[in-house]
mmCIF file of C-alpha atoms in Angstrom:
data_model
loop_
_atom_site.group_PDB
_atom_site.id
_atom_site.type_symbol
_atom_site.label_atom_id
_atom_site.label_comp_id
_atom_site.label_asym_id
_atom_site.label_seq_id
_atom_site.Cartn_x
_atom_site.Cartn_y
_atom_site.Cartn_z
ATOM 1 C CA MET N 1008 -97.608 18.308 -22.242
ATOM 2 C CA GLU N 1009 -94.287 18.503 -23.861
ATOM 3 C CA MET N 1010 -91.039 20.298 -23.152
ATOM 4 C CA ASP N 1011 -88.157 20.887 -25.510
ATOM 5 C CA LEU N 1012 -84.843 21.072 -23.547
ATOM 6 C CA SER N 1013 -81.270 21.328 -24.780
ATOM 7 C CA LEU N 1014 -79.018 18.527 -23.796
ATOM 8 C CA GLU N 1015 -77.428 21.051 -21.156
ATOM 9 C CA GLN N 1016 -81.008 21.857 -19.856
ATOM 10 C CA TYR N 1017 -81.880 18.159 -19.566
ATOM 11 C CA GLU N 1018 -78.629 17.342 -17.772
ATOM 12 C CA THR N 1019 -79.605 20.112 -15.416
ATOM 13 C CA LEU N 1020 -83.065 18.635 -14.894
ATOM 14 C CA LEU N 1021 -81.503 15.317 -14.066
ATOM 15 C CA LYS N 1022 -79.619 16.969 -11.336
ATOM 16 C CA LEU N 1023 -82.492 18.806 -10.058
ATOM 17 C CA VAL N 1024 -84.662 15.801 -9.950
ATOM 18 C CA TYR N 1025 -81.876 13.654 -8.213
ATOM 19 C CA MET N 1026 -81.520 16.365 -5.658
ATOM 20 C CA GLY N 1027 -85.338 16.492 -5.051
ATOM 21 C CA ASP N 1028 -85.528 12.814 -4.843
ATOM 22 C CA TRP N 1029 -82.670 12.788 -2.389
ATOM 23 C CA VAL N 1030 -84.472 15.050 -0.231
ATOM 24 C CA ILE N 1031 -87.801 13.331 -0.393
ATOM 25 C CA SER N 1032 -86.258 9.901 -0.013
ATOM 26 C CA THR N 1033 -84.587 10.950 3.096
ATOM 27 C CA LEU N 1034 -87.826 12.234 4.575
ATOM 28 C CA GLN N 1035 -89.725 9.169 3.514
ATOM 29 C CA ALA N 1036 -87.069 6.790 5.046
ATOM 30 C CA LYS N 1037 -87.254 8.742 8.236
ATOM 31 C CA ASP N 1038 -91.114 8.817 8.389
ATOM 32 C CA ARG N 1039 -92.307 5.736 6.704
ATOM 33 C CA ALA N 1040 -91.374 2.106 5.892
ATOM 34 C CA GLU N 1041 -91.156 1.334 2.277
ATOM 35 C CA ASP N 1042 -93.985 -1.174 2.393
ATOM 36 C CA ASP N 1043 -96.329 1.413 3.984
ATOM 37 C CA PRO N 1044 -99.308 1.757 1.692
ATOM 38 C CA ASP N 1045 -99.452 5.411 2.321
ATOM 39 C CA ASN N 1046 -95.884 5.978 1.091
ATOM 40 C CA ASP N 1047 -96.261 8.316 -1.780
ATOM 41 C CA THR N 1048 -94.961 7.010 -5.048
ATOM 42 C CA ARG N 1049 -95.605 9.984 -7.189
ATOM 43 C CA PHE N 1050 -92.147 11.467 -6.751
ATOM 44 C CA ALA N 1051 -90.534 8.023 -7.695
ATOM 45 C CA GLU N 1052 -92.623 7.852 -10.857
ATOM 46 C CA VAL N 1053 -91.405 11.257 -11.977
ATOM 47 C CA VAL N 1054 -87.848 10.421 -11.173
ATOM 48 C CA ARG N 1055 -88.195 7.272 -13.288
ATOM 49 C CA HIS N 1056 -89.929 9.202 -16.149
ATOM 50 C CA VAL N 1057 -87.365 11.977 -16.286
ATOM 51 C CA PHE N 1058 -84.433 9.633 -15.980
ATOM 52 C CA SER N 1059 -85.893 7.328 -18.650
ATOM 53 C CA TYR N 1060 -84.965 9.826 -21.456
ATOM 54 C CA ALA N 1061 -81.309 9.927 -20.774
ATOM 55 C CA GLU N 1062 -80.403 7.186 -23.186
ATOM 56 C CA ARG N 1063 -82.365 8.844 -25.941
ATOM 57 C CA ALA N 1064 -80.757 12.175 -25.061
ATOM 58 C CA GLY N 1065 -77.156 10.621 -25.293
ATOM 59 C CA LEU N 1066 -76.633 10.560 -21.486
ATOM 60 C CA GLY N 1067 -76.960 6.879 -20.933
ATOM 61 C CA ASN N 1068 -73.390 7.049 -19.548
ATOM 62 C CA ILE N 1069 -74.714 8.880 -16.410
ATOM 63 C CA VAL N 1070 -77.972 7.335 -15.832
ATOM 64 C CA GLN N 1071 -78.025 3.596 -15.314
ATOM 65 C CA ILE N 1072 -80.604 0.937 -14.484
ATOM 66 C CA ASP N 1073 -80.504 -1.144 -11.359
ATOM 67 C CA GLN N 1074 -80.447 -4.711 -12.486
ATOM 68 C CA ASN N 1075 -82.315 -5.875 -9.130
ATOM 69 C CA ASN N 1076 -85.222 -3.505 -9.224
ATOM 70 C CA GLY N 1077 -85.284 -1.797 -12.466
ATOM 71 C CA GLU N 1078 -84.789 1.651 -10.958
ATOM 72 C CA PRO N 1079 -82.638 4.381 -12.861
ATOM 73 C CA TYR N 1080 -79.931 6.088 -10.876
ATOM 74 C CA LEU N 1081 -77.327 8.542 -11.535
ATOM 75 C CA THR N 1082 -73.771 6.925 -11.602
ATOM 76 C CA ARG N 1083 -71.462 7.606 -8.603
ATOM 77 C CA GLU N 1084 -68.931 9.169 -11.004
ATOM 78 C CA PHE N 1085 -71.417 11.660 -12.245
ATOM 79 C CA GLU N 1086 -72.556 12.579 -8.822
ATOM 80 C CA GLU N 1087 -69.064 13.335 -7.729
ATOM 81 C CA GLU N 1088 -67.801 15.029 -11.026
ATOM 82 C CA SER N 1089 -70.981 17.193 -11.374
ATOM 83 C CA GLY N 1090 -70.666 18.435 -7.836
ATOM 84 C CA LEU N 1091 -73.879 16.978 -6.658
ATOM 85 C CA VAL N 1092 -72.291 15.524 -3.605
ATOM 86 C CA GLU N 1093 -70.825 18.712 -2.532
ATOM 87 C CA ILE N 1094 -74.038 20.532 -3.123
ATOM 88 C CA LEU N 1095 -75.984 18.059 -0.964
ATOM 89 C CA GLU N 1096 -73.328 18.099 1.759
ATOM 90 C CA ASP N 1097 -73.445 21.817 1.839
ATOM 91 C CA TYR N 1098 -77.209 21.723 1.947
ATOM 92 C CA GLU N 1099 -77.243 19.355 4.868
ATOM 93 C CA ASP N 1100 -74.704 21.390 6.800
ATOM 94 C CA GLU N 1101 -76.662 24.620 6.155
ATOM 95 C CA VAL N 1102 -80.024 22.862 7.290
ATOM 96 C CA PHE N 1103 -78.234 21.540 10.380
ATOM 97 C CA TRP N 1104 -76.814 24.931 11.504
ATOM 98 C CA GLN N 1105 -79.997 26.930 10.670
ATOM 99 C CA SER N 1106 -82.294 24.451 12.462
ATOM 100 C CA LEU N 1107 -80.084 24.200 15.539
ATOM 101 C CA ILE N 1108 -79.949 28.162 15.790
ATOM 102 C CA GLU N 1109 -83.650 28.510 15.310
ATOM 103 C CA ARG N 1110 -84.603 25.721 17.828
ATOM 104 C CA LEU N 1111 -82.168 27.136 20.629
ATOM 105 C CA ALA N 1112 -83.292 30.610 20.010
ATOM 106 C CA HIS N 1113 -86.990 29.741 20.181
ATOM 107 C CA ARG N 1114 -86.354 27.615 23.145
ATOM 108 C CA ASP N 1115 -84.461 30.603 24.938
ATOM 109 C CA PHE N 1116 -87.106 33.062 23.849
ATOM 110 C CA PHE N 1117 -89.890 30.955 25.484
ATOM 111 C CA ARG N 1118 -87.909 30.357 28.605
ATOM 112 C CA HIS N 1119 -87.270 34.143 28.906
ATOM 113 C CA TYR N 1120 -90.801 35.519 28.208
ATOM 114 C CA GLY N 1121 -92.972 32.501 28.880
ATOM 115 C CA GLU N 1122 -95.713 31.168 26.755
ATOM 116 C CA SER N 1123 -98.506 33.353 28.006
ATOM 117 C CA ALA N 1124 -96.599 36.600 27.472
ATOM 118 C CA ILE N 1125 -95.499 35.516 23.972
ATOM 119 C CA ALA N 1126 -99.122 34.448 23.035
ATOM 120 C CA SER N 1127 -100.269 38.161 23.676
ATOM 121 C CA MET N 1128 -97.412 39.569 21.642
ATOM 122 C CA ALA N 1129 -97.994 40.954 18.209
ATOM 123 C CA ILE N 1130 -95.934 39.110 15.454
ATOM 124 C CA GLU N 1131 -93.699 42.195 14.961
ATOM 125 C CA GLU N 1132 -92.993 42.155 18.829
ATOM 126 C CA ARG N 1133 -92.308 38.525 18.779
ATOM 127 C CA ILE N 1134 -89.865 38.833 15.811
ATOM 128 C CA GLU N 1135 -88.157 41.700 17.578
ATOM 129 C CA LYS N 1136 -87.758 40.061 20.883
ATOM 130 C CA GLU N 1137 -86.783 36.738 19.392
ATOM 131 C CA THR N 1138 -83.987 38.131 17.266
ATOM 132 C CA PRO N 1139 -81.419 38.678 19.888
ATOM 133 C CA PHE N 1140 -81.663 34.948 20.892
ATOM 134 C CA HIS N 1141 -81.110 34.123 17.345
ATOM 135 C CA ASP N 1142 -78.245 36.437 16.866
ATOM 136 C CA LYS N 1143 -76.527 35.035 20.027
ATOM 137 C CA TRP N 1144 -76.835 31.561 18.822
ATOM 138 C CA ALA N 1145 -75.927 32.246 15.299
ATOM 139 C CA ASN N 1146 -72.612 34.319 16.510
ATOM 140 C CA GLU N 1147 -71.798 31.512 18.934
ATOM 141 C CA PHE N 1148 -71.799 28.909 16.282
ATOM 142 C CA HIS N 1149 -70.112 30.996 13.679
ATOM 143 C CA GLU N 1150 -67.163 31.629 16.135
ATOM 144 C CA ASN N 1151 -67.056 28.336 17.933
ATOM 145 C CA GLY N 1152 -68.953 25.637 16.014
ATOM 146 C CA ILE N 1153 -70.296 22.994 18.420
ATOM 147 C CA GLU N 1154 -67.126 23.322 20.647
ATOM 148 C CA ASN N 1155 -68.939 25.043 23.562
ATOM 149 C CA LEU N 1156 -72.061 22.835 23.522
ATOM 150 C CA LYS N 1157 -72.533 20.660 26.600
ATOM 151 C CA LEU N 1158 -75.364 18.631 27.623
#
């Protein structure tokens, strides 16, 4: 398979691959040790392959090769100038708030109705009855952030 990309499209592909690799690497670091034989290397192989075209595309200034392990990486300057750092920080922030809201709403929903009552609800009823819990936490965090959270 071959793809023809403009320089702008290839640079965008580099950014997308970088962000995808960042997400996958974060999950793999959390769940598996690097020496784990089950650690999926398919993602790293694709990253290496896509990044390997940078020099030929005239973007060798933004992709460099680590002298210790031979792995390609985007330069820190490019990460910052291209807005990748901000995009990933915004992504982390959004995932944090959405996950926190969903988990607290789910917890409160189960505490209020009980597992057996919820198990007998149709999906539409579950959504309807869980939504107020979701809205409560979304409003709380929108207005106050984590200021009112206590353990």
